[in-house]
């Protein structure tokens, strides 16, 4: 008999990092499985986990750490509901339930030797961080890397100190932006899709991966097509409300596909064919 | 033993034998309507019904169910609940409701296995009762089934007046007949003829037809058709059609807890409610009744066939009989068939 898919494994919070403050606060939780058997929890960037806070409920999150990091997994959580607000009150040493990994993944094998352009907005950077860190740990397998990332204000940017480190490297280019100008901001001011046109990446031998708010994704895809990217060179992730995470409770369908099981990663040519309420 | 006869006087004895070794679920009457319940004595059973309001899916996929217990809070812990392994016999299930299990099996026992559903399903024997008097909106024949189909049950009983004609289908069914054979007589050729006559008459009573030819492909091109606004105009979003549907399987999961004890519970949910798909961000992919009625119809007549090659409807007619707004799924599908492309 297969394992009970609804039973979470226990994980201890090893650290909490405050990424963004305010009423749309974001925190990154580092989780280590309590049970030794789970130490070899394996996943591929793009996959998700169901996180339980017992008594408050469950939520699905993209894993934001890289699978090359074996000792823990990380999830970045924006506070905007009952479960996420309760999660934000937790501290190092507290216990959570984790089940997964769920869903499909970014094709990191198939993307070897290609130039990669990551285009993220806000909390949408979480799944991209997983791929980016994976690729940086296997740097020689991939071509050029551009990371285009923006948020409303500089305070809303996630992973700020990691970007400081990225900017020091010469084997990746980071292009940060904020929506409206601020004092002391010397990088791009404007929306992420416009910054994409500014960076103007070449489509040859490239793959573009974009995650963020739906409206941003919409314009990013339009601009990528303008730059000459083909539909099958563009990837994104979809979000839906989820409960079971395993294609049974019925809630996350788009047409005949379940985002929890058949997604969350879709290429734009697949996405265009999808007929359903998104 | 494959085909047999049991006289009605011996039926109570059969139930007593079943109850001694199994949990027996059968239709009973409560407050004027029929429902499947666990029965303790044969006299509780009442098969004078067309179909139960709540389908017997509720025996295998419970309306509320505890998935596990936990210690709530930030030092949480998980405690499994013991697996259910009692033997279950479901008596007098209609073929449409038995078929619904065949449709639900690949959903609950697929890439992942739902252990609660699968344990009860594995442990259950389905005894069908041919439907001699189908309801006014029944349409199982539109799916090439019959009110006396044996395909989805282990054993089928057909009421021949003062006795039942009994057919064993699966290995489990045949063994069951073997185990209780002292109560049965061999069926004669005449009995077989009466049974077939009863079936023909029952089929003759089914008045409605859903036209299904080409409907999967037709729906592919109808997603943005105004028909969905028209079909949903009367819907009040009560969710009855989905709760009472034997093939609907949506559920919600909720934590219930006191200070130091808690349980994760699952409860039936309905895609007819706006909250069902409402994101924490405020976005709702199915904000209007039109989106939800359309999803219900597509799920049964386009998505289900795409994923498992069968329609997600058995023609039981509950959603038509009990819809608070007289929305009729046969009319919707037949209208779609008539739309000129
Ligand atoms: S859709 Fe309606 S007729 Fe079909 S199985 Fe469900 S309740 Fe019965
Ligand atoms: S039973 Fe009728 S009114 Fe109620 S949700 Fe279903 S279609 Fe709408
Ligand atoms: S979350 Fe239950 S089907 Fe996807």
JSON list of C-alpha atoms in Angstrom, two decimals, chain A residues 22-178:
[
{"chain": "A", "resi": 22, "resn": "UNK", "atom": "CA", "xyz": [4.47, 45.94, 6.46]},
{"chain": "A", "resi": 23, "resn": "UNK", "atom": "CA", "xyz": [1.00, 44.69, 5.72]},
{"chain": "A", "resi": 24, "resn": "UNK", "atom": "CA", "xyz": [2.18, 42.55, 2.81]},
{"chain": "A", "resi": 25, "resn": "UNK", "atom": "CA", "xyz": [5.07, 41.17, 4.85]},
{"chain": "A", "resi": 26, "resn": "UNK", "atom": "CA", "xyz": [7.13, 38.28, 3.49]},
{"chain": "A", "resi": 27, "resn": "UNK", "atom": "CA", "xyz": [9.20, 35.87, 5.56]},
{"chain": "A", "resi": 28, "resn": "UNK", "atom": "CA", "xyz": [11.40, 32.99, 4.49]},
{"chain": "A", "resi": 29, "resn": "UNK", "atom": "CA", "xyz": [11.27, 29.91, 6.69]},
{"chain": "A", "resi": 30, "resn": "UNK", "atom": "CA", "xyz": [14.09, 27.38, 6.74]},
{"chain": "A", "resi": 31, "resn": "UNK", "atom": "CA", "xyz": [12.75, 23.91, 7.59]},
{"chain": "A", "resi": 32, "resn": "UNK", "atom": "CA", "xyz": [14.56, 20.73, 8.54]},
{"chain": "A", "resi": 33, "resn": "UNK", "atom": "CA", "xyz": [12.71, 17.42, 8.65]},
{"chain": "A", "resi": 34, "resn": "UNK", "atom": "CA", "xyz": [12.59, 15.85, 12.07]},
{"chain": "A", "resi": 35, "resn": "UNK", "atom": "CA", "xyz": [12.53, 12.30, 10.85]},
{"chain": "A", "resi": 36, "resn": "UNK", "atom": "CA", "xyz": [15.87, 11.03, 9.51]},
{"chain": "A", "resi": 37, "resn": "UNK", "atom": "CA", "xyz": [14.15, 9.12, 6.75]},
{"chain": "A", "resi": 38, "resn": "UNK", "atom": "CA", "xyz": [12.98, 12.43, 5.33]},
{"chain": "A", "resi": 39, "resn": "UNK", "atom": "CA", "xyz": [16.51, 13.84, 5.27]},
{"chain": "A", "resi": 40, "resn": "UNK", "atom": "CA", "xyz": [16.78, 12.69, 1.68]},
{"chain": "A", "resi": 41, "resn": "UNK", "atom": "CA", "xyz": [13.59, 14.53, 0.66]},
{"chain": "A", "resi": 42, "resn": "UNK", "atom": "CA", "xyz": [14.24, 15.14, -3.01]},
{"chain": "A", "resi": 43, "resn": "UNK", "atom": "CA", "xyz": [12.58, 17.57, -5.37]},
{"chain": "A", "resi": 44, "resn": "UNK", "atom": "CA", "xyz": [13.26, 19.53, -8.55]},
{"chain": "A", "resi": 45, "resn": "UNK", "atom": "CA", "xyz": [13.02, 23.35, -8.76]},
{"chain": "A", "resi": 46, "resn": "UNK", "atom": "CA", "xyz": [9.46, 24.46, -9.46]},
{"chain": "A", "resi": 47, "resn": "UNK", "atom": "CA", "xyz": [7.84, 21.87, -7.19]},
{"chain": "A", "resi": 48, "resn": "UNK", "atom": "CA", "xyz": [5.73, 22.82, -4.19]},
{"chain": "A", "resi": 49, "resn": "UNK", "atom": "CA", "xyz": [5.04, 21.66, -0.64]},
{"chain": "A", "resi": 50, "resn": "UNK", "atom": "CA", "xyz": [1.94, 21.76, 1.53]},
{"chain": "A", "resi": 51, "resn": "UNK", "atom": "CA", "xyz": [2.80, 23.39, 4.84]},
{"chain": "A", "resi": 52, "resn": "UNK", "atom": "CA", "xyz": [0.60, 22.76, 7.90]},
{"chain": "A", "resi": 53, "resn": "UNK", "atom": "CA", "xyz": [0.34, 24.74, 11.03]},
{"chain": "A", "resi": 54, "resn": "UNK", "atom": "CA", "xyz": [-1.72, 22.35, 13.11]},
{"chain": "A", "resi": 55, "resn": "UNK", "atom": "CA", "xyz": [-4.93, 24.01, 14.16]},
{"chain": "A", "resi": 56, "resn": "UNK", "atom": "CA", "xyz": [-4.71, 26.77, 11.55]},
{"chain": "A", "resi": 57, "resn": "UNK", "atom": "CA", "xyz": [-4.65, 24.72, 8.37]},
{"chain": "A", "resi": 58, "resn": "UNK", "atom": "CA", "xyz": [-2.55, 24.15, 5.29]},
{"chain": "A", "resi": 59, "resn": "UNK", "atom": "CA", "xyz": [-1.21, 26.19, 2.39]},
{"chain": "A", "resi": 60, "resn": "UNK", "atom": "CA", "xyz": [0.73, 25.29, -0.74]},
{"chain": "A", "resi": 61, "resn": "UNK", "atom": "CA", "xyz": [4.05, 27.06, -1.33]},
{"chain": "A", "resi": 62, "resn": "UNK", "atom": "CA", "xyz": [6.71, 26.87, -3.99]},
{"chain": "A", "resi": 63, "resn": "UNK", "atom": "CA", "xyz": [9.97, 25.62, -2.53]},
{"chain": "A", "resi": 64, "resn": "UNK", "atom": "CA", "xyz": [12.32, 28.62, -2.74]},
{"chain": "A", "resi": 65, "resn": "UNK", "atom": "CA", "xyz": [15.58, 26.85, -1.90]},
{"chain": "A", "resi": 66, "resn": "UNK", "atom": "CA", "xyz": [17.62, 24.74, -4.28]},
{"chain": "A", "resi": 67, "resn": "UNK", "atom": "CA", "xyz": [17.67, 20.93, -4.14]},
{"chain": "A", "resi": 68, "resn": "UNK", "atom": "CA", "xyz": [21.47, 21.19, -4.09]},
{"chain": "A", "resi": 69, "resn": "UNK", "atom": "CA", "xyz": [20.96, 22.35, -0.52]},
{"chain": "A", "resi": 70, "resn": "UNK", "atom": "CA", "xyz": [20.34, 18.99, 1.14]},
{"chain": "A", "resi": 71, "resn": "UNK", "atom": "CA", "xyz": [19.95, 19.89, 4.81]},
{"chain": "A", "resi": 72, "resn": "UNK", "atom": "CA", "xyz": [16.83, 21.98, 4.63]},
{"chain": "A", "resi": 73, "resn": "UNK", "atom": "CA", "xyz": [14.13, 23.40, 2.41]},
{"chain": "A", "resi": 74, "resn": "UNK", "atom": "CA", "xyz": [12.94, 26.98, 2.39]},
{"chain": "A", "resi": 75, "resn": "UNK", "atom": "CA", "xyz": [9.59, 28.55, 1.64]},
{"chain": "A", "resi": 76, "resn": "UNK", "atom": "CA", "xyz": [8.83, 32.25, 1.38]},
{"chain": "A", "resi": 77, "resn": "UNK", "atom": "CA", "xyz": [5.46, 33.22, 2.74]},
{"chain": "A", "resi": 78, "resn": "UNK", "atom": "CA", "xyz": [3.52, 36.40, 2.11]},
{"chain": "A", "resi": 79, "resn": "UNK", "atom": "CA", "xyz": [1.10, 37.29, 4.86]},
{"chain": "A", "resi": 80, "resn": "UNK", "atom": "CA", "xyz": [-2.36, 37.58, 3.32]},
{"chain": "A", "resi": 81, "resn": "UNK", "atom": "CA", "xyz": [-4.73, 35.08, 4.87]},
{"chain": "A", "resi": 82, "resn": "UNK", "atom": "CA", "xyz": [-5.53, 33.10, 7.99]},
{"chain": "A", "resi": 83, "resn": "UNK", "atom": "CA", "xyz": [-2.86, 30.41, 7.66]},
{"chain": "A", "resi": 84, "resn": "UNK", "atom": "CA", "xyz": [-0.11, 32.73, 6.40]},
{"chain": "A", "resi": 85, "resn": "UNK", "atom": "CA", "xyz": [-0.78, 35.23, 9.20]},
{"chain": "A", "resi": 86, "resn": "UNK", "atom": "CA", "xyz": [-0.46, 32.44, 11.76]},
{"chain": "A", "resi": 87, "resn": "UNK", "atom": "CA", "xyz": [2.75, 31.24, 10.08]},
{"chain": "A", "resi": 88, "resn": "UNK", "atom": "CA", "xyz": [4.21, 34.73, 10.39]},
{"chain": "A", "resi": 89, "resn": "UNK", "atom": "CA", "xyz": [3.98, 34.48, 14.16]},
{"chain": "A", "resi": 90, "resn": "UNK", "atom": "CA", "xyz": [6.26, 31.43, 14.30]},
{"chain": "A", "resi": 91, "resn": "UNK", "atom": "CA", "xyz": [9.86, 31.43, 15.39]},
{"chain": "A", "resi": 92, "resn": "UNK", "atom": "CA", "xyz": [12.98, 29.33, 15.21]},
{"chain": "A", "resi": 93, "resn": "UNK", "atom": "CA", "xyz": [12.42, 25.98, 16.94]},
{"chain": "A", "resi": 94, "resn": "UNK", "atom": "CA", "xyz": [8.69, 25.75, 16.21]},
{"chain": "A", "resi": 95, "resn": "UNK", "atom": "CA", "xyz": [7.21, 22.76, 14.40]},
{"chain": "A", "resi": 96, "resn": "UNK", "atom": "CA", "xyz": [5.35, 22.60, 11.11]},
{"chain": "A", "resi": 97, "resn": "UNK", "atom": "CA", "xyz": [3.93, 19.81, 9.00]},
{"chain": "A", "resi": 98, "resn": "UNK", "atom": "CA", "xyz": [5.20, 19.33, 5.45]},
{"chain": "A", "resi": 99, "resn": "UNK", "atom": "CA", "xyz": [3.88, 17.10, 2.70]},
{"chain": "A", "resi": 100, "resn": "UNK", "atom": "CA", "xyz": [5.01, 16.84, -0.88]},
{"chain": "A", "resi": 101, "resn": "UNK", "atom": "CA", "xyz": [6.82, 17.59, -3.08]},
{"chain": "A", "resi": 102, "resn": "UNK", "atom": "CA", "xyz": [3.93, 18.15, -5.44]},
{"chain": "A", "resi": 103, "resn": "UNK", "atom": "CA", "xyz": [3.47, 19.11, -9.04]},
{"chain": "A", "resi": 104, "resn": "UNK", "atom": "CA", "xyz": [5.71, 19.24, -12.07]},
{"chain": "A", "resi": 105, "resn": "UNK", "atom": "CA", "xyz": [8.97, 21.18, -12.27]},
{"chain": "A", "resi": 106, "resn": "UNK", "atom": "CA", "xyz": [11.19, 23.43, -14.34]},
{"chain": "A", "resi": 107, "resn": "UNK", "atom": "CA", "xyz": [13.03, 21.44, -16.98]},
{"chain": "A", "resi": 108, "resn": "UNK", "atom": "CA", "xyz": [16.49, 22.12, -15.58]},
{"chain": "A", "resi": 109, "resn": "UNK", "atom": "CA", "xyz": [17.88, 19.10, -17.44]},
{"chain": "A", "resi": 110, "resn": "UNK", "atom": "CA", "xyz": [16.48, 20.16, -20.81]},
{"chain": "A", "resi": 111, "resn": "UNK", "atom": "CA", "xyz": [17.69, 23.75, -20.32]},
{"chain": "A", "resi": 112, "resn": "UNK", "atom": "CA", "xyz": [21.39, 22.81, -20.12]},
{"chain": "A", "resi": 113, "resn": "UNK", "atom": "CA", "xyz": [23.62, 24.93, -22.42]},
{"chain": "A", "resi": 114, "resn": "UNK", "atom": "CA", "xyz": [20.84, 27.47, -22.91]},
{"chain": "A", "resi": 115, "resn": "UNK", "atom": "CA", "xyz": [20.92, 31.14, -21.93]},
{"chain": "A", "resi": 116, "resn": "UNK", "atom": "CA", "xyz": [18.41, 31.72, -19.17]},
{"chain": "A", "resi": 117, "resn": "UNK", "atom": "CA", "xyz": [16.42, 34.87, -18.48]},
{"chain": "A", "resi": 118, "resn": "UNK", "atom": "CA", "xyz": [14.48, 34.98, -15.21]},
{"chain": "A", "resi": 119, "resn": "UNK", "atom": "CA", "xyz": [11.79, 37.62, -14.88]},
{"chain": "A", "resi": 120, "resn": "UNK", "atom": "CA", "xyz": [10.23, 37.90, -11.44]},
{"chain": "A", "resi": 121, "resn": "UNK", "atom": "CA", "xyz": [7.91, 40.23, -9.60]},
{"chain": "A", "resi": 122, "resn": "UNK", "atom": "CA", "xyz": [7.37, 40.43, -5.82]},
{"chain": "A", "resi": 123, "resn": "UNK", "atom": "CA", "xyz": [6.87, 37.11, -4.06]},
{"chain": "A", "resi": 124, "resn": "UNK", "atom": "CA", "xyz": [6.92, 35.46, -7.52]},
{"chain": "A", "resi": 125, "resn": "UNK", "atom": "CA", "xyz": [10.68, 35.35, -7.16]},
{"chain": "A", "resi": 126, "resn": "UNK", "atom": "CA", "xyz": [10.36, 32.42, -4.71]},
{"chain": "A", "resi": 127, "resn": "UNK", "atom": "CA", "xyz": [10.21, 29.55, -7.23]},
{"chain": "A", "resi": 128, "resn": "UNK", "atom": "CA", "xyz": [12.75, 31.39, -9.44]},
{"chain": "A", "resi": 129, "resn": "UNK", "atom": "CA", "xyz": [15.19, 31.53, -6.54]},
{"chain": "A", "resi": 130, "resn": "UNK", "atom": "CA", "xyz": [15.07, 27.72, -6.38]},
{"chain": "A", "resi": 131, "resn": "UNK", "atom": "CA", "xyz": [16.07, 27.37, -10.05]},
{"chain": "A", "resi": 132, "resn": "UNK", "atom": "CA", "xyz": [18.58, 30.22, -9.94]},
{"chain": "A", "resi": 133, "resn": "UNK", "atom": "CA", "xyz": [20.44, 28.76, -6.97]},
{"chain": "A", "resi": 134, "resn": "UNK", "atom": "CA", "xyz": [20.33, 25.31, -8.53]},
{"chain": "A", "resi": 135, "resn": "UNK", "atom": "CA", "xyz": [21.81, 26.66, -11.74]},
{"chain": "A", "resi": 136, "resn": "UNK", "atom": "CA", "xyz": [24.48, 28.67, -9.94]},
{"chain": "A", "resi": 137, "resn": "UNK", "atom": "CA", "xyz": [25.52, 25.42, -8.22]},
{"chain": "A", "resi": 138, "resn": "UNK", "atom": "CA", "xyz": [25.81, 23.82, -11.66]},
{"chain": "A", "resi": 139, "resn": "UNK", "atom": "CA", "xyz": [27.04, 26.96, -13.38]},
{"chain": "A", "resi": 140, "resn": "UNK", "atom": "CA", "xyz": [29.20, 25.33, -16.08]},
{"chain": "A", "resi": 141, "resn": "UNK", "atom": "CA", "xyz": [26.16, 23.46, -17.50]},
{"chain": "A", "resi": 142, "resn": "UNK", "atom": "CA", "xyz": [24.32, 26.62, -18.52]},
{"chain": "A", "resi": 143, "resn": "UNK", "atom": "CA", "xyz": [24.86, 29.66, -20.77]},
{"chain": "A", "resi": 144, "resn": "UNK", "atom": "CA", "xyz": [24.38, 33.32, -19.84]},
{"chain": "A", "resi": 145, "resn": "UNK", "atom": "CA", "xyz": [22.09, 34.15, -16.94]},
{"chain": "A", "resi": 146, "resn": "UNK", "atom": "CA", "xyz": [20.03, 37.33, -16.61]},
{"chain": "A", "resi": 147, "resn": "UNK", "atom": "CA", "xyz": [17.83, 37.96, -13.62]},
{"chain": "A", "resi": 148, "resn": "UNK", "atom": "CA", "xyz": [15.23, 40.69, -14.01]},
{"chain": "A", "resi": 149, "resn": "UNK", "atom": "CA", "xyz": [13.43, 41.33, -10.77]},
{"chain": "A", "resi": 150, "resn": "UNK", "atom": "CA", "xyz": [11.23, 44.11, -9.48]},
{"chain": "A", "resi": 151, "resn": "UNK", "atom": "CA", "xyz": [8.78, 45.13, -6.78]},
{"chain": "A", "resi": 152, "resn": "UNK", "atom": "CA", "xyz": [6.64, 48.15, -5.98]},
{"chain": "A", "resi": 153, "resn": "UNK", "atom": "CA", "xyz": [9.23, 49.79, -3.73]},
{"chain": "A", "resi": 154, "resn": "UNK", "atom": "CA", "xyz": [12.77, 48.91, -2.73]},
{"chain": "A", "resi": 155, "resn": "UNK", "atom": "CA", "xyz": [11.43, 47.74, 0.62]},
{"chain": "A", "resi": 156, "resn": "UNK", "atom": "CA", "xyz": [9.17, 45.23, -1.17]},
{"chain": "A", "resi": 157, "resn": "UNK", "atom": "CA", "xyz": [12.08, 43.42, -2.86]},
{"chain": "A", "resi": 158, "resn": "UNK", "atom": "CA", "xyz": [12.70, 39.89, -1.55]},
{"chain": "A", "resi": 159, "resn": "UNK", "atom": "CA", "xyz": [16.13, 38.34, -1.03]},
{"chain": "A", "resi": 160, "resn": "UNK", "atom": "CA", "xyz": [17.83, 41.77, -0.92]},
{"chain": "A", "resi": 161, "resn": "UNK", "atom": "CA", "xyz": [21.19, 40.64, 0.48]},
{"chain": "A", "resi": 162, "resn": "UNK", "atom": "CA", "xyz": [21.29, 37.72, -1.94]},
{"chain": "A", "resi": 163, "resn": "UNK", "atom": "CA", "xyz": [20.96, 40.21, -4.78]},
{"chain": "A", "resi": 164, "resn": "UNK", "atom": "CA", "xyz": [23.90, 42.18, -3.34]},
{"chain": "A", "resi": 165, "resn": "UNK", "atom": "CA", "xyz": [25.95, 38.98, -3.63]},
{"chain": "A", "resi": 166, "resn": "UNK", "atom": "CA", "xyz": [24.62, 38.21, -7.11]},
{"chain": "A", "resi": 167, "resn": "UNK", "atom": "CA", "xyz": [25.60, 41.67, -8.31]},
{"chain": "A", "resi": 168, "resn": "UNK", "atom": "CA", "xyz": [29.19, 40.98, -7.29]},
{"chain": "A", "resi": 169, "resn": "UNK", "atom": "CA", "xyz": [29.43, 37.93, -9.54]},
{"chain": "A", "resi": 170, "resn": "UNK", "atom": "CA", "xyz": [30.52, 38.26, -13.13]},
{"chain": "A", "resi": 171, "resn": "UNK", "atom": "CA", "xyz": [28.83, 35.10, -14.36]},
{"chain": "A", "resi": 172, "resn": "UNK", "atom": "CA", "xyz": [25.28, 36.39, -13.85]},
{"chain": "A", "resi": 173, "resn": "UNK", "atom": "CA", "xyz": [23.62, 39.75, -14.48]},
{"chain": "A", "resi": 174, "resn": "UNK", "atom": "CA", "xyz": [20.96, 41.04, -12.10]},
{"chain": "A", "resi": 175, "resn": "UNK", "atom": "CA", "xyz": [18.61, 43.83, -13.23]},
{"chain": "A", "resi": 176, "resn": "UNK", "atom": "CA", "xyz": [16.55, 45.18, -10.35]},
{"chain": "A", "resi": 177, "resn": "UNK", "atom": "CA", "xyz": [13.68, 47.62, -10.64]},
{"chain": "A", "resi": 178, "resn": "UNK", "atom": "CA", "xyz": [11.06, 49.42, -8.55]}
]
